[in-house]
Amino acid sequence: VYSHPGETERDFRMRLSQVAREKRDEEVDNLTDKYEKSVRKVENKLRRAEASLVKKKAKAGAHKKEMAVSVGESVLGMFMGRRSTRTASKAMTKYRQSKMAGMEVDEAEETVEILQDEIKGLEQELKEETEAITKQWDEVLEKIEEVPIKPRKNDVQVDVFALAWVPHWHIAYKDGKASHTELVAAY
């Protein structure tokens, strides 16, 4: 950015500050758009992961209830004198299903935490890069360098060249002691 002829340093600094602000805002807007797209993608993944977590928690709860009922049946059957390997096997199957459902819930919770951390990381990166851009443009404002420019012959442009002639009379006369001259228009 160059100063205009006759522009004061104060006016130039104000104009430069305005240009720097516009450039900074443009860069920050582009950066924000880029990060918003990334954050939206991760937020969509997070919503799906949270929905999956809710389903898996419900499934795990149902498996725990089924396991409790099955274990209760087995214990009650043993007290009633029925020894059935089928009910014990069924109880073990329900226990395994309950454990697997619990592990799926843990994995889903971990996925949700990872995605939340990823969103926080993206927001932190955006903040840091925005600060870096602001700092960069602030430094540009500090680096004003005055460079004197000498005009060259080919930098001078003559727009109008004219010759004007105004006719007049040159009159010389003496007034006693002194002599005088005057120009009188001849038109």
JSON list of C-alpha atoms in Angstrom, two decimals, residues 19-130:
[
{"chain": "A", "resi": 19, "resn": "VAL", "atom": "CA", "xyz": [-7.02, -2.11, 4.71]},
{"chain": "A", "resi": 20, "resn": "ALA", "atom": "CA", "xyz": [-5.25, -4.34, 7.26]},
{"chain": "A", "resi": 21, "resn": "ARG", "atom": "CA", "xyz": [-8.52, -4.85, 9.18]},
{"chain": "A", "resi": 22, "resn": "GLU", "atom": "CA", "xyz": [-10.33, -5.82, 5.98]},
{"chain": "A", "resi": 23, "resn": "LYS", "atom": "CA", "xyz": [-7.60, -8.29, 4.97]},
{"chain": "A", "resi": 24, "resn": "ARG", "atom": "CA", "xyz": [-7.46, -9.76, 8.49]},
{"chain": "A", "resi": 25, "resn": "ASP", "atom": "CA", "xyz": [-11.25, -10.13, 8.62]},
{"chain": "A", "resi": 26, "resn": "GLU", "atom": "CA", "xyz": [-11.24, -11.81, 5.21]},
{"chain": "A", "resi": 27, "resn": "GLU", "atom": "CA", "xyz": [-8.58, -14.31, 6.30]},
{"chain": "A", "resi": 28, "resn": "VAL", "atom": "CA", "xyz": [-10.35, -14.97, 9.62]},
{"chain": "A", "resi": 29, "resn": "ASP", "atom": "CA", "xyz": [-13.68, -15.49, 7.82]},
{"chain": "A", "resi": 30, "resn": "ASN", "atom": "CA", "xyz": [-12.11, -18.00, 5.42]},
{"chain": "A", "resi": 31, "resn": "LEU", "atom": "CA", "xyz": [-10.46, -19.80, 8.33]},
{"chain": "A", "resi": 32, "resn": "THR", "atom": "CA", "xyz": [-13.69, -19.81, 10.35]},
{"chain": "A", "resi": 33, "resn": "ASP", "atom": "CA", "xyz": [-15.62, -21.26, 7.39]},
{"chain": "A", "resi": 34, "resn": "LYS", "atom": "CA", "xyz": [-13.03, -24.02, 7.04]},
{"chain": "A", "resi": 35, "resn": "TYR", "atom": "CA", "xyz": [-13.18, -24.91, 10.74]},
{"chain": "A", "resi": 36, "resn": "GLU", "atom": "CA", "xyz": [-16.97, -24.66, 10.90]},
{"chain": "A", "resi": 37, "resn": "LYS", "atom": "CA", "xyz": [-17.22, -27.34, 8.20]},
{"chain": "A", "resi": 38, "resn": "SER", "atom": "CA", "xyz": [-14.90, -29.60, 10.18]},
{"chain": "A", "resi": 39, "resn": "VAL", "atom": "CA", "xyz": [-16.75, -28.95, 13.44]},
{"chain": "A", "resi": 40, "resn": "ARG", "atom": "CA", "xyz": [-20.12, -29.66, 11.78]},
{"chain": "A", "resi": 41, "resn": "LYS", "atom": "CA", "xyz": [-18.83, -33.02, 10.53]},
{"chain": "A", "resi": 42, "resn": "VAL", "atom": "CA", "xyz": [-17.56, -33.96, 13.98]},
{"chain": "A", "resi": 43, "resn": "GLU", "atom": "CA", "xyz": [-20.80, -32.73, 15.61]},
{"chain": "A", "resi": 44, "resn": "ASN", "atom": "CA", "xyz": [-22.79, -34.97, 13.25]},
{"chain": "A", "resi": 45, "resn": "LYS", "atom": "CA", "xyz": [-20.61, -37.91, 14.24]},
{"chain": "A", "resi": 46, "resn": "LEU", "atom": "CA", "xyz": [-21.09, -36.94, 17.89]},
{"chain": "A", "resi": 47, "resn": "ARG", "atom": "CA", "xyz": [-24.89, -36.87, 17.53]},
{"chain": "A", "resi": 48, "resn": "ARG", "atom": "CA", "xyz": [-24.84, -40.33, 15.94]},
{"chain": "A", "resi": 49, "resn": "ALA", "atom": "CA", "xyz": [-22.49, -41.61, 18.66]},
{"chain": "A", "resi": 50, "resn": "GLU", "atom": "CA", "xyz": [-24.73, -40.17, 21.41]},
{"chain": "A", "resi": 51, "resn": "ALA", "atom": "CA", "xyz": [-27.81, -41.77, 19.84]},
{"chain": "A", "resi": 52, "resn": "SER", "atom": "CA", "xyz": [-25.94, -45.07, 19.63]},
{"chain": "A", "resi": 53, "resn": "LEU", "atom": "CA", "xyz": [-24.89, -44.68, 23.27]},
{"chain": "A", "resi": 54, "resn": "VAL", "atom": "CA", "xyz": [-28.50, -44.20, 24.37]},
{"chain": "A", "resi": 55, "resn": "LYS", "atom": "CA", "xyz": [-29.56, -47.34, 22.46]},
{"chain": "A", "resi": 56, "resn": "LYS", "atom": "CA", "xyz": [-26.66, -49.35, 23.86]},
{"chain": "A", "resi": 57, "resn": "LYS", "atom": "CA", "xyz": [-27.43, -48.21, 27.41]},
{"chain": "A", "resi": 58, "resn": "ALA", "atom": "CA", "xyz": [-31.05, -49.28, 26.97]},
{"chain": "A", "resi": 59, "resn": "LYS", "atom": "CA", "xyz": [-29.92, -52.61, 25.53]},
{"chain": "A", "resi": 60, "resn": "ALA", "atom": "CA", "xyz": [-27.44, -53.11, 28.40]},
{"chain": "A", "resi": 61, "resn": "GLY", "atom": "CA", "xyz": [-30.15, -52.30, 30.95]},
{"chain": "A", "resi": 62, "resn": "ALA", "atom": "CA", "xyz": [-32.49, -54.82, 29.34]},
{"chain": "A", "resi": 63, "resn": "HIS", "atom": "CA", "xyz": [-29.74, -57.47, 29.35]},
{"chain": "A", "resi": 64, "resn": "LYS", "atom": "CA", "xyz": [-29.04, -56.81, 33.03]},
{"chain": "A", "resi": 65, "resn": "LYS", "atom": "CA", "xyz": [-32.72, -57.23, 33.87]},
{"chain": "A", "resi": 66, "resn": "GLU", "atom": "CA", "xyz": [-32.90, -60.45, 31.83]},
{"chain": "A", "resi": 67, "resn": "MET", "atom": "CA", "xyz": [-29.75, -61.70, 33.56]},
{"chain": "A", "resi": 68, "resn": "ALA", "atom": "CA", "xyz": [-31.18, -60.89, 36.99]},
{"chain": "A", "resi": 69, "resn": "VAL", "atom": "CA", "xyz": [-34.41, -62.71, 36.16]},
{"chain": "A", "resi": 70, "resn": "SER", "atom": "CA", "xyz": [-32.50, -65.70, 34.77]},
{"chain": "A", "resi": 71, "resn": "VAL", "atom": "CA", "xyz": [-30.19, -65.88, 37.82]},
{"chain": "A", "resi": 72, "resn": "GLY", "atom": "CA", "xyz": [-33.23, -65.56, 40.06]},
{"chain": "A", "resi": 73, "resn": "GLU", "atom": "CA", "xyz": [-34.91, -68.45, 38.21]},
{"chain": "A", "resi": 74, "resn": "SER", "atom": "CA", "xyz": [-31.79, -70.58, 38.59]},
{"chain": "A", "resi": 75, "resn": "VAL", "atom": "CA", "xyz": [-31.43, -69.86, 42.30]},
{"chain": "A", "resi": 76, "resn": "LEU", "atom": "CA", "xyz": [-35.13, -70.39, 42.91]},
{"chain": "A", "resi": 77, "resn": "GLY", "atom": "CA", "xyz": [-35.02, -73.62, 40.91]},
{"chain": "A", "resi": 78, "resn": "MET", "atom": "CA", "xyz": [-32.09, -74.85, 42.99]},
{"chain": "A", "resi": 79, "resn": "PHE", "atom": "CA", "xyz": [-33.96, -74.11, 46.23]},
{"chain": "A", "resi": 80, "resn": "MET", "atom": "CA", "xyz": [-37.06, -75.79, 44.91]},
{"chain": "A", "resi": 81, "resn": "GLY", "atom": "CA", "xyz": [-35.07, -78.91, 44.23]},
{"chain": "A", "resi": 82, "resn": "ARG", "atom": "CA", "xyz": [-34.85, -78.67, 40.45]},
{"chain": "A", "resi": 83, "resn": "ARG", "atom": "CA", "xyz": [-31.36, -78.97, 39.14]},
{"chain": "A", "resi": 84, "resn": "SER", "atom": "CA", "xyz": [-31.42, -77.89, 35.60]},
{"chain": "A", "resi": 85, "resn": "THR", "atom": "CA", "xyz": [-28.30, -77.21, 33.62]},
{"chain": "A", "resi": 86, "resn": "ARG", "atom": "CA", "xyz": [-30.50, -75.48, 31.12]},
{"chain": "A", "resi": 87, "resn": "THR", "atom": "CA", "xyz": [-31.42, -72.66, 33.52]},
{"chain": "A", "resi": 88, "resn": "ALA", "atom": "CA", "xyz": [-27.80, -72.33, 34.66]},
{"chain": "A", "resi": 89, "resn": "SER", "atom": "CA", "xyz": [-26.64, -72.23, 31.03]},
{"chain": "A", "resi": 90, "resn": "LYS", "atom": "CA", "xyz": [-29.33, -69.67, 30.25]},
{"chain": "A", "resi": 91, "resn": "ALA", "atom": "CA", "xyz": [-28.16, -67.55, 33.22]},
{"chain": "A", "resi": 92, "resn": "MET", "atom": "CA", "xyz": [-24.55, -67.71, 31.97]},
{"chain": "A", "resi": 93, "resn": "THR", "atom": "CA", "xyz": [-25.64, -66.68, 28.47]},
{"chain": "A", "resi": 94, "resn": "LYS", "atom": "CA", "xyz": [-27.54, -63.70, 29.88]},
{"chain": "A", "resi": 95, "resn": "TYR", "atom": "CA", "xyz": [-24.50, -62.80, 31.99]},
{"chain": "A", "resi": 96, "resn": "ARG", "atom": "CA", "xyz": [-22.25, -62.87, 28.89]},
{"chain": "A", "resi": 97, "resn": "GLN", "atom": "CA", "xyz": [-24.75, -60.77, 26.93]},
{"chain": "A", "resi": 98, "resn": "SER", "atom": "CA", "xyz": [-24.93, -58.30, 29.81]},
{"chain": "A", "resi": 99, "resn": "LYS", "atom": "CA", "xyz": [-21.12, -58.03, 29.95]},
{"chain": "A", "resi": 100, "resn": "MET", "atom": "CA", "xyz": [-20.90, -57.55, 26.16]},
{"chain": "A", "resi": 101, "resn": "ALA", "atom": "CA", "xyz": [-23.58, -54.86, 26.28]},
{"chain": "A", "resi": 102, "resn": "GLY", "atom": "CA", "xyz": [-21.69, -53.15, 29.12]},
{"chain": "A", "resi": 103, "resn": "MET", "atom": "CA", "xyz": [-18.49, -53.20, 27.04]},
{"chain": "A", "resi": 104, "resn": "GLU", "atom": "CA", "xyz": [-20.36, -51.73, 24.06]},
{"chain": "A", "resi": 105, "resn": "VAL", "atom": "CA", "xyz": [-21.65, -48.94, 26.33]},
{"chain": "A", "resi": 106, "resn": "ASP", "atom": "CA", "xyz": [-18.09, -48.25, 27.53]},
{"chain": "A", "resi": 107, "resn": "GLU", "atom": "CA", "xyz": [-16.86, -48.10, 23.91]},
{"chain": "A", "resi": 108, "resn": "ALA", "atom": "CA", "xyz": [-19.70, -45.77, 22.93]},
{"chain": "A", "resi": 109, "resn": "GLU", "atom": "CA", "xyz": [-18.96, -43.48, 25.91]},
{"chain": "A", "resi": 110, "resn": "GLU", "atom": "CA", "xyz": [-15.29, -43.42, 24.92]},
{"chain": "A", "resi": 111, "resn": "THR", "atom": "CA", "xyz": [-16.23, -42.55, 21.33]},
{"chain": "A", "resi": 112, "resn": "VAL", "atom": "CA", "xyz": [-18.43, -39.68, 22.58]},
{"chain": "A", "resi": 113, "resn": "GLU", "atom": "CA", "xyz": [-15.57, -38.36, 24.74]},
{"chain": "A", "resi": 114, "resn": "ILE", "atom": "CA", "xyz": [-13.10, -38.59, 21.84]},
{"chain": "A", "resi": 115, "resn": "LEU", "atom": "CA", "xyz": [-15.46, -36.66, 19.56]},
{"chain": "A", "resi": 116, "resn": "GLN", "atom": "CA", "xyz": [-16.07, -34.00, 22.23]},
{"chain": "A", "resi": 117, "resn": "ASP", "atom": "CA", "xyz": [-12.30, -33.63, 22.66]},
{"chain": "A", "resi": 118, "resn": "GLU", "atom": "CA", "xyz": [-11.90, -33.36, 18.89]},
{"chain": "A", "resi": 119, "resn": "ILE", "atom": "CA", "xyz": [-14.44, -30.51, 18.77]},
{"chain": "A", "resi": 120, "resn": "LYS", "atom": "CA", "xyz": [-12.64, -28.72, 21.62]},
{"chain": "A", "resi": 121, "resn": "GLY", "atom": "CA", "xyz": [-9.34, -29.23, 19.79]},
{"chain": "A", "resi": 122, "resn": "LEU", "atom": "CA", "xyz": [-10.72, -27.77, 16.56]},
{"chain": "A", "resi": 123, "resn": "GLU", "atom": "CA", "xyz": [-12.11, -24.76, 18.45]},
{"chain": "A", "resi": 124, "resn": "GLN", "atom": "CA", "xyz": [-8.73, -24.24, 20.16]},
{"chain": "A", "resi": 125, "resn": "GLU", "atom": "CA", "xyz": [-6.89, -24.48, 16.80]},
{"chain": "A", "resi": 126, "resn": "LEU", "atom": "CA", "xyz": [-9.27, -21.90, 15.32]},
{"chain": "A", "resi": 127, "resn": "LYS", "atom": "CA", "xyz": [-8.64, -19.56, 18.25]},
{"chain": "A", "resi": 128, "resn": "GLU", "atom": "CA", "xyz": [-4.85, -19.94, 17.97]},
{"chain": "A", "resi": 129, "resn": "GLU", "atom": "CA", "xyz": [-4.80, -19.44, 14.20]},
{"chain": "A", "resi": 130, "resn": "THR", "atom": "CA", "xyz": [-7.09, -16.41, 14.50]}
]
